[in-house]
Amino acid sequence: MVEIWKPPVMFRPSPSHCRFLPADEVIYEQYTAPVPAIEVTEASEIKSRYQLYLAQAGLLAMGNLIKVLGKDLENCPHFFLDFENAQPTEAETAVWNQVNAVLEEAQTILAELQSYTGAGLEIREAIQNPNDLQLQEKAWNAVCPLVAKLKRFYEFSLRLENALRSLLEALTSPPYAPTQHLEREQALAKQFAEILHFTLSFDEFKMTNPAIQNDFSYYRRTLSRNRINNLQLEAESDVNNEMANRMSLFYAEATPMLKTLSNATTKFVSENKTLPIEDTTDCLSTMACVCRVMLETPEYRSRFTNTETLLFCMRVMVGVIILYDHVHPVGAFAKTSKIDMKGCIKVLKDQPSTSTEGLLNALRYTTRHLNDDTTSKQIRALLHAKGGVHSAAGRKLPLLTDVNNVRESLQGSGCDDDDEEEEEEEKDIILKPSRTESIENSSVHLLDF
C-alpha cells in the first residue's frame, strides 16, 4: 500500500487552478516538502484537499486534466549554452564554415545600415522644383549609390536564408532530439543565435530609419517616369525593374529580415515532408527555454565573462520566440505553447528598461498571435504593463528565484492570498514554489501575477 504524504495543518490548497514548474518544491510551515511538479488546466476541478494531496503525490490521474511533470522529464532543459567560447567539433565544421562566411559579413551590413543617412534633402529639393533638371540630376546621383547599398542588404538576406536552412538541417536531423542537438552542437547553436541577434538588430535599425523607404520609393518613381538621361539607364542595369520589384516587397515589411527567416523556416518544414514540424518548432522552443534558464539562474549568469553576452542572450530569446510565433500553427502565446511566455517576459522586465524596452516592443508589435483569443489576458496585461514585474494589486515583486525577498515583500504588504476578483478574470493563477533546497520557518504564499 502506498503511503500518502499529508501536509501540515497550515497548508492551504487554494487556488484550484495551479501551475507548478519542473523541479520545484512547495513551501510549507517549518519545513520544505518536495513534491513532483504538476500542471492543472483551468478545466480541472479539485473537489477536496485530499484530491490535491493525491495530485501532488503524483497518484491522481484525473483523466487528461492533470499532467505530471516530474523532475527527470525534460520539460525545460537545464544546460549551459556557451555563447562566448563554443568551438565547432569535426562533425560541425562543414556547416559551421558555410554559415561563418555569411556571419562575417553581417557586422559590415549592420554598420552600413546604422550609418545610413539617406538623400532626404536632395529628394525634397527635386520634388519642390520639378522643372529644375540640375536638382533632378543631383537627387538621382545621391539616390543611386544608396539603392545599390539597399540591394546589397537584400542580397545578403538571401544568403542568410540559405545559412539558416543549413543550420535547421543540422539541428533537427534524426536520431537526436532538439535538446540533444543544441547541447552536442553548441557551435552551430551559437551561430543560430547570432543569426537571430543580427535579425533583430537589422530590423530595429530599419524600422527607425524612414529614409530607406523614402529613397527607394523615389528611385522607383523616377524609373517609371523615364525622365532621366543615360545615368538613369546605367543605374537601371544594376537594379533593373525585376530586382526593384523584389526589393520593394522586402523593404515593405516592417521587419524584413524576420520575415525572411520566417519564410525560410516555413519553406524548410514544407519541403521536408518526412520531418515532423514539431522537430523544427521544438528546436526553437528549446532555444528560448535555454536562454531563459541561463538568464534567471545566477550560476549560469556568472559564467559569462562579458556583460554584453547577457543582452545577446536576451535578444536571442526574444528572436526565437518571435520566429516560433510566426512558424508554429497556434503561436507562442497559447496555453499549449512549449515556451514559458510568462517566465520570459518576467526575465525581461527584471532588467533595466533601457536594455529591454526595445525587446518588449518587439514582442508587442512584431509577433503574430499575441492578440489571438487563445492568448491569456494575463500574458497580454503582463507584456503591456510598464515597469517591473507587478502583482494584480500593483505591488512590485522581487526576482522569483529569491524566496526570502518574495516572502518579505508579501508579508510587508499584507497581501491577501485569496484574490477572487483576479481568479474570476483570469483562471491561470500561479502558486509559486521555492527553488531552494531547504527553507525553514516558511509558510505557503500565493503570488498573483
Tab-separated table of C-alpha atoms in Angstrom, residues 77-417:
chain	number	residue	atom	x	y	z
A	77	PRO	CA	16.239	21.561	-20.298
A	78	HIS	CA	18.830	22.969	-17.927
A	79	PHE	CA	22.222	23.203	-19.561
A	80	PHE	CA	24.674	25.992	-20.274
A	81	LEU	CA	24.935	27.104	-23.884
A	82	ASP	CA	28.341	28.737	-24.229
A	83	PHE	CA	27.680	31.758	-26.425
A	84	GLU	CA	31.175	33.106	-25.786
A	85	ASN	CA	33.551	30.196	-26.346
A	86	ALA	CA	31.762	27.425	-28.275
A	87	GLN	CA	34.029	25.932	-30.951
A	88	PRO	CA	32.963	23.579	-33.764
A	89	THR	CA	33.680	19.878	-33.499
A	90	GLU	CA	34.834	17.910	-36.513
A	91	ALA	CA	31.245	16.901	-37.285
A	92	GLU	CA	30.101	20.541	-37.224
A	93	THR	CA	32.950	22.016	-39.269
A	94	ALA	CA	31.405	21.829	-42.759
A	95	VAL	CA	28.166	23.591	-41.808
A	96	TRP	CA	29.976	25.953	-39.432
A	97	ASN	CA	32.333	27.167	-42.190
A	98	GLN	CA	29.436	27.771	-44.582
A	99	VAL	CA	27.464	29.790	-42.040
A	100	ASN	CA	30.525	31.615	-40.725
A	101	ALA	CA	31.237	33.036	-44.187
A	102	VAL	CA	27.800	34.688	-44.071
A	103	LEU	CA	28.077	35.873	-40.476
A	104	GLU	CA	31.433	37.539	-41.143
A	105	GLU	CA	29.626	39.951	-43.457
A	106	ALA	CA	26.781	40.550	-41.004
A	107	GLN	CA	28.641	43.123	-38.910
A	108	THR	CA	29.535	45.124	-42.025
A	109	ILE	CA	25.896	45.101	-43.099
A	110	LEU	CA	24.773	46.339	-39.679
A	111	ALA	CA	27.408	49.084	-39.640
A	112	GLU	CA	26.346	50.322	-43.089
A	113	LEU	CA	22.673	50.228	-42.148
A	114	GLN	CA	23.273	52.054	-38.867
A	115	SER	CA	25.141	54.836	-40.676
A	116	TYR	CA	22.547	55.094	-43.464
A	117	THR	CA	21.554	58.770	-43.693
A	118	GLY	CA	19.508	58.834	-46.889
A	119	ALA	CA	19.059	61.519	-49.521
A	120	GLY	CA	16.112	63.295	-47.952
A	121	LEU	CA	17.349	66.839	-48.626
A	122	GLU	CA	18.145	66.206	-52.296
A	123	ILE	CA	14.833	64.410	-52.867
A	124	ARG	CA	12.882	67.220	-51.203
A	125	GLU	CA	14.535	69.859	-53.382
A	126	ALA	CA	13.926	67.818	-56.532
A	127	ILE	CA	10.237	67.334	-55.718
A	128	GLN	CA	9.735	71.006	-54.887
A	129	ASN	CA	11.423	72.059	-58.154
A	130	PRO	CA	10.275	69.536	-60.777
A	131	ASN	CA	11.457	71.682	-63.709
A	132	ASP	CA	14.990	72.161	-62.391
A	133	LEU	CA	16.968	69.474	-64.229
A	134	GLN	CA	20.076	70.206	-62.200
A	135	LEU	CA	18.281	69.412	-58.944
A	136	GLN	CA	16.739	66.305	-60.531
A	137	GLU	CA	20.158	65.039	-61.513
A	138	LYS	CA	21.579	65.902	-58.101
A	139	ALA	CA	18.872	63.877	-56.368
A	140	TRP	CA	19.363	60.970	-58.757
A	141	ASN	CA	23.114	60.939	-58.185
A	142	ALA	CA	22.515	60.909	-54.428
A	143	VAL	CA	19.935	58.116	-54.536
A	144	CYS	CA	21.637	55.666	-56.918
A	145	PRO	CA	24.542	54.643	-54.620
A	146	LEU	CA	22.104	54.320	-51.730
A	147	VAL	CA	19.874	51.992	-53.743
A	148	ALA	CA	22.937	49.932	-54.638
A	149	LYS	CA	23.586	49.620	-50.897
A	150	LEU	CA	19.975	48.565	-50.295
A	151	LYS	CA	20.426	45.939	-52.994
A	152	ARG	CA	23.416	44.511	-51.099
A	153	PHE	CA	21.299	44.303	-47.954
A	154	TYR	CA	18.588	42.432	-49.851
A	155	GLU	CA	21.067	40.028	-51.435
A	156	PHE	CA	22.561	39.370	-48.017
A	157	SER	CA	19.117	38.330	-46.764
A	158	LEU	CA	19.095	35.598	-49.425
A	159	ARG	CA	22.462	34.294	-48.235
A	160	LEU	CA	21.234	34.442	-44.652
A	161	GLU	CA	18.203	32.374	-45.677
A	162	ASN	CA	20.469	29.649	-47.075
A	163	ALA	CA	22.615	29.709	-43.939
A	164	LEU	CA	19.540	29.279	-41.744
A	165	ARG	CA	18.406	26.330	-43.820
A	166	SER	CA	21.770	24.609	-43.329
A	167	LEU	CA	21.566	25.151	-39.569
A	168	LEU	CA	17.996	23.838	-39.371
A	169	GLU	CA	19.009	20.705	-41.251
A	170	ALA	CA	21.878	20.129	-38.831
A	171	LEU	CA	19.927	20.904	-35.643
A	172	THR	CA	16.785	18.891	-36.430
A	173	SER	CA	18.157	15.812	-38.190
A	174	PRO	CA	17.463	12.398	-36.609
A	175	PRO	CA	18.250	10.483	-34.494
A	176	TYR	CA	18.831	13.252	-31.923
A	177	ALA	CA	16.146	15.378	-30.282
A	178	PRO	CA	16.429	19.201	-30.438
A	179	THR	CA	17.725	19.358	-26.859
A	180	GLN	CA	20.466	16.851	-27.670
A	181	HIS	CA	21.422	18.748	-30.830
A	182	LEU	CA	21.726	22.072	-29.010
A	183	GLU	CA	23.783	20.552	-26.218
A	184	ARG	CA	26.045	18.481	-28.500
A	185	GLU	CA	26.484	21.030	-31.308
A	186	GLN	CA	26.946	24.241	-29.379
A	187	ALA	CA	28.971	25.976	-32.090
A	188	LEU	CA	26.050	25.630	-34.514
A	189	ALA	CA	23.602	26.684	-31.799
A	190	LYS	CA	25.744	29.776	-31.252
A	191	GLN	CA	25.612	30.579	-34.974
A	192	PHE	CA	21.849	30.159	-34.942
A	193	ALA	CA	21.752	32.614	-32.033
A	194	GLU	CA	23.985	35.056	-33.935
A	195	ILE	CA	21.614	34.976	-36.914
A	196	LEU	CA	18.693	35.818	-34.624
A	197	HIS	CA	20.711	38.581	-32.958
A	198	PHE	CA	21.573	40.060	-36.356
A	199	THR	CA	17.946	39.808	-37.488
A	200	LEU	CA	16.581	41.766	-34.537
A	201	SER	CA	19.324	44.385	-34.862
A	202	PHE	CA	18.801	44.826	-38.610
A	203	ASP	CA	15.034	45.164	-38.300
A	204	GLU	CA	15.367	47.599	-35.408
A	205	PHE	CA	17.653	49.877	-37.434
A	206	LYS	CA	15.385	49.604	-40.473
A	207	MET	CA	12.203	50.447	-38.547
A	208	THR	CA	13.761	53.567	-37.050
A	209	ASN	CA	15.089	54.887	-40.371
A	210	PRO	CA	12.310	56.113	-42.706
A	211	ALA	CA	14.929	57.308	-45.212
A	212	ILE	CA	15.238	53.740	-46.527
A	213	GLN	CA	11.654	53.609	-47.765
A	214	ASN	CA	11.711	57.219	-48.965
A	215	ASP	CA	14.886	56.751	-51.021
A	216	PHE	CA	13.697	53.570	-52.649
A	217	SER	CA	10.238	54.978	-53.415
A	218	TYR	CA	11.800	57.995	-55.120
A	219	TYR	CA	14.090	55.707	-57.110
A	220	ARG	CA	11.162	53.624	-58.386
A	221	ARG	CA	9.042	56.658	-59.241
A	222	THR	CA	11.901	58.175	-61.190
A	223	LEU	CA	12.445	54.972	-63.144
A	224	SER	CA	8.786	54.739	-64.079
A	225	ARG	CA	8.634	58.341	-65.291
A	226	ASN	CA	11.644	57.841	-67.545
A	227	ARG	CA	12.763	61.414	-67.015
A	228	ILE	CA	16.465	60.903	-66.513
A	229	ASN	CA	19.141	60.522	-69.164
A	230	ASN	CA	21.907	57.933	-69.642
A	231	LEU	CA	22.770	57.961	-65.946
A	232	GLN	CA	19.353	56.569	-65.254
A	233	LEU	CA	19.861	53.741	-67.753
A	234	GLU	CA	23.221	52.928	-66.226
A	235	ALA	CA	21.750	52.639	-62.775
A	236	GLU	CA	18.785	50.680	-64.072
A	237	SER	CA	21.094	47.989	-65.423
A	238	ASP	CA	22.391	47.491	-61.860
A	239	VAL	CA	18.949	47.476	-60.210
A	240	ASN	CA	16.573	46.560	-63.006
A	241	ASN	CA	12.807	46.531	-62.754
A	242	GLU	CA	12.585	42.878	-61.680
A	243	MET	CA	15.148	43.360	-58.918
A	244	ALA	CA	13.416	46.574	-57.860
A	245	ASN	CA	10.115	44.701	-57.502
A	246	ARG	CA	11.689	42.054	-55.251
A	247	MET	CA	13.446	44.699	-53.185
A	248	SER	CA	10.195	46.638	-52.868
A	249	LEU	CA	8.451	43.608	-51.343
A	250	PHE	CA	11.381	43.093	-48.973
A	251	TYR	CA	11.539	46.667	-47.659
A	252	ALA	CA	7.750	46.989	-47.470
A	253	GLU	CA	7.854	44.638	-44.471
A	254	ALA	CA	8.164	46.269	-41.062
A	255	THR	CA	10.662	43.545	-40.101
A	256	PRO	CA	12.136	42.317	-43.413
A	257	MET	CA	14.872	40.067	-42.010
A	258	LEU	CA	12.478	38.389	-39.588
A	259	LYS	CA	10.065	37.826	-42.469
A	260	THR	CA	12.921	36.251	-44.424
A	261	LEU	CA	13.739	33.848	-41.577
A	262	SER	CA	10.064	33.057	-41.045
A	263	ASN	CA	9.537	32.242	-44.720
A	264	ALA	CA	12.748	30.215	-44.817
A	265	THR	CA	11.711	28.157	-41.785
A	266	THR	CA	8.209	27.561	-43.157
A	267	LYS	CA	9.680	26.541	-46.503
A	268	PHE	CA	12.126	24.205	-44.770
A	269	VAL	CA	9.254	22.460	-42.971
A	270	SER	CA	7.101	22.168	-46.098
A	271	GLU	CA	9.936	20.766	-48.210
A	272	ASN	CA	10.934	18.151	-45.618
A	273	LYS	CA	7.778	16.049	-45.544
A	274	THR	CA	9.426	13.260	-43.543
A	275	LEU	CA	10.459	15.671	-40.796
A	276	PRO	CA	7.614	16.456	-38.350
A	277	ILE	CA	7.002	20.170	-37.878
A	278	GLU	CA	7.400	19.579	-34.127
A	279	ASP	CA	11.099	18.836	-34.648
A	280	THR	CA	11.617	22.345	-36.004
A	281	THR	CA	9.368	24.172	-33.542
A	282	ASP	CA	10.824	22.160	-30.645
A	283	CYS	CA	14.281	23.360	-31.669
A	284	LEU	CA	13.016	26.949	-31.387
A	285	SER	CA	11.168	26.448	-28.096
A	286	THR	CA	14.161	24.639	-26.592
A	287	MET	CA	16.452	27.518	-27.526
A	288	ALA	CA	14.042	30.001	-25.907
A	289	CYS	CA	13.865	27.888	-22.765
A	290	VAL	CA	17.640	27.501	-22.505
A	291	CYS	CA	18.125	31.270	-22.849
A	292	ARG	CA	15.512	31.976	-20.173
A	293	VAL	CA	17.038	29.475	-17.747
A	294	MET	CA	20.523	30.917	-18.282
A	295	LEU	CA	19.243	34.444	-17.654
A	296	GLU	CA	17.362	33.640	-14.450
A	297	THR	CA	19.949	31.238	-12.967
A	298	PRO	CA	22.787	33.039	-11.130
A	299	GLU	CA	25.105	30.054	-11.572
A	300	TYR	CA	24.800	30.286	-15.358
A	301	ARG	CA	24.874	34.084	-15.488
A	302	SER	CA	28.133	34.128	-13.544
A	303	ARG	CA	29.834	32.098	-16.271
A	304	PHE	CA	29.534	34.929	-18.781
A	305	THR	CA	32.714	36.986	-18.806
A	306	ASN	CA	31.196	39.834	-20.838
A	307	THR	CA	28.119	41.764	-19.760
A	308	GLU	CA	27.194	42.173	-23.432
A	309	THR	CA	26.562	38.432	-23.526
A	310	LEU	CA	23.560	38.888	-21.225
A	311	LEU	CA	21.982	41.338	-23.672
A	312	PHE	CA	22.878	38.974	-26.505
A	313	CYS	CA	21.119	36.145	-24.660
A	314	MET	CA	18.002	38.276	-24.146
A	315	ARG	CA	17.888	39.281	-27.806
A	316	VAL	CA	18.257	35.658	-28.883
A	317	MET	CA	15.451	34.596	-26.544
A	318	VAL	CA	13.140	37.257	-27.966
A	319	GLY	CA	14.162	36.494	-31.546
A	320	VAL	CA	13.465	32.795	-31.232
A	321	ILE	CA	10.097	33.488	-29.549
A	322	ILE	CA	9.046	35.745	-32.428
A	323	LEU	CA	10.219	33.206	-35.008
A	324	TYR	CA	8.358	30.432	-33.173
A	325	ASP	CA	5.220	32.578	-33.077
A	326	HIS	CA	5.400	33.118	-36.839
A	327	VAL	CA	6.084	29.474	-37.693
A	328	HIS	CA	4.017	27.491	-35.178
A	329	PRO	CA	0.330	27.000	-36.146
A	330	VAL	CA	-1.005	28.318	-32.801
A	331	GLY	CA	1.943	30.537	-31.884
A	332	ALA	CA	3.980	31.164	-28.753
A	333	PHE	CA	1.252	32.680	-26.562
A	334	ALA	CA	-1.279	29.836	-26.482
A	335	LYS	CA	-1.588	27.679	-23.364
A	336	THR	CA	-0.366	24.705	-25.405
A	337	SER	CA	2.837	26.523	-26.369
A	338	LYS	CA	6.072	24.920	-25.224
A	339	ILE	CA	7.521	28.338	-24.411
A	340	ASP	CA	7.006	29.731	-20.909
A	341	MET	CA	5.960	33.192	-22.049
A	342	LYS	CA	5.279	34.470	-18.528
A	343	GLY	CA	8.734	33.437	-17.418
A	344	CYS	CA	10.379	35.002	-20.475
A	345	ILE	CA	8.514	38.294	-20.073
A	346	LYS	CA	9.337	38.458	-16.362
A	347	VAL	CA	13.027	37.860	-17.065
A	348	LEU	CA	12.994	40.823	-19.456
A	349	LYS	CA	11.052	43.078	-17.085
A	350	ASP	CA	13.500	42.327	-14.287
A	351	GLN	CA	16.272	44.004	-16.303
A	352	PRO	CA	16.788	47.782	-16.660
A	353	SER	CA	14.188	49.189	-19.055
A	354	THR	CA	16.879	50.846	-21.159
A	355	SER	CA	18.162	47.386	-22.083
A	356	THR	CA	14.882	45.611	-22.675
A	357	GLU	CA	12.173	48.084	-23.726
A	358	GLY	CA	13.044	47.556	-27.383
A	359	LEU	CA	12.857	43.786	-26.917
A	360	LEU	CA	9.490	44.037	-25.156
A	361	ASN	CA	8.244	46.224	-28.008
A	362	ALA	CA	9.387	43.553	-30.447
A	363	LEU	CA	7.198	41.028	-28.610
A	364	ARG	CA	4.305	43.505	-28.508
A	365	TYR	CA	4.339	44.581	-32.135
A	366	THR	CA	6.134	42.009	-34.321
A	367	THR	CA	4.559	38.768	-33.108
A	368	ARG	CA	1.635	37.214	-34.964
A	369	HIS	CA	-0.570	35.599	-32.306
A	370	LEU	CA	-0.407	37.968	-29.308
A	371	ASN	CA	-3.927	39.295	-29.884
A	372	ASP	CA	-5.486	35.912	-30.640
A	373	ASP	CA	-8.373	34.715	-28.478
A	374	THR	CA	-6.180	31.827	-27.309
A	375	THR	CA	-3.746	34.236	-25.639
A	376	SER	CA	-4.216	34.601	-21.892
A	377	LYS	CA	-5.375	38.046	-20.750
A	378	GLN	CA	-2.785	37.762	-18.009
A	379	ILE	CA	0.056	37.419	-20.522
A	380	ARG	CA	-1.213	40.386	-22.534
A	381	ALA	CA	-1.524	42.500	-19.390
A	382	LEU	CA	1.936	41.473	-18.199
A	383	LEU	CA	3.522	42.275	-21.548
A	384	HIS	CA	1.846	45.674	-21.915
A	385	ALA	CA	2.431	46.723	-18.298
A	386	LYS	CA	5.141	49.347	-17.896
A	387	GLY	CA	7.992	48.901	-15.439
A	388	GLY	CA	8.984	45.784	-13.497
A	389	VAL	CA	7.052	42.658	-12.594
A	390	HIS	CA	3.894	43.594	-10.683
A	391	SER	CA	1.168	41.649	-8.993
A	392	ALA	CA	-2.508	42.178	-9.680
A	393	ALA	CA	-2.665	44.613	-6.761
A	394	GLY	CA	0.140	46.721	-8.215
A	395	ARG	CA	2.896	45.560	-5.838
A	396	LYS	CA	6.330	45.301	-7.369
A	397	LEU	CA	7.741	41.848	-6.676
A	398	PRO	CA	11.390	40.810	-6.427
A	399	LEU	CA	13.071	38.171	-8.539
A	400	LEU	CA	11.093	34.937	-8.475
A	401	THR	CA	14.199	32.954	-7.598
A	402	ASP	CA	14.759	34.933	-4.388
A	403	VAL	CA	12.335	33.256	-1.981
A	404	ASN	CA	13.329	35.263	1.091
A	405	ASN	CA	12.714	38.575	-0.671
A	406	VAL	CA	9.409	37.299	-2.021
A	407	ARG	CA	8.290	36.349	1.496
A	408	GLU	CA	9.363	39.685	2.998
A	409	SER	CA	7.682	41.617	0.187
A	410	LEU	CA	4.374	39.842	0.646
A	411	GLN	CA	4.417	39.985	4.447
A	412	GLY	CA	5.311	43.662	4.365
A	413	SER	CA	2.442	44.481	2.022
A	414	GLY	CA	-0.093	42.368	3.896
A	415	CYS	CA	-1.319	40.734	0.710
A	416	ASP	CA	-4.449	38.648	0.646
A	417	ASP	CA	-3.908	35.131	-0.645
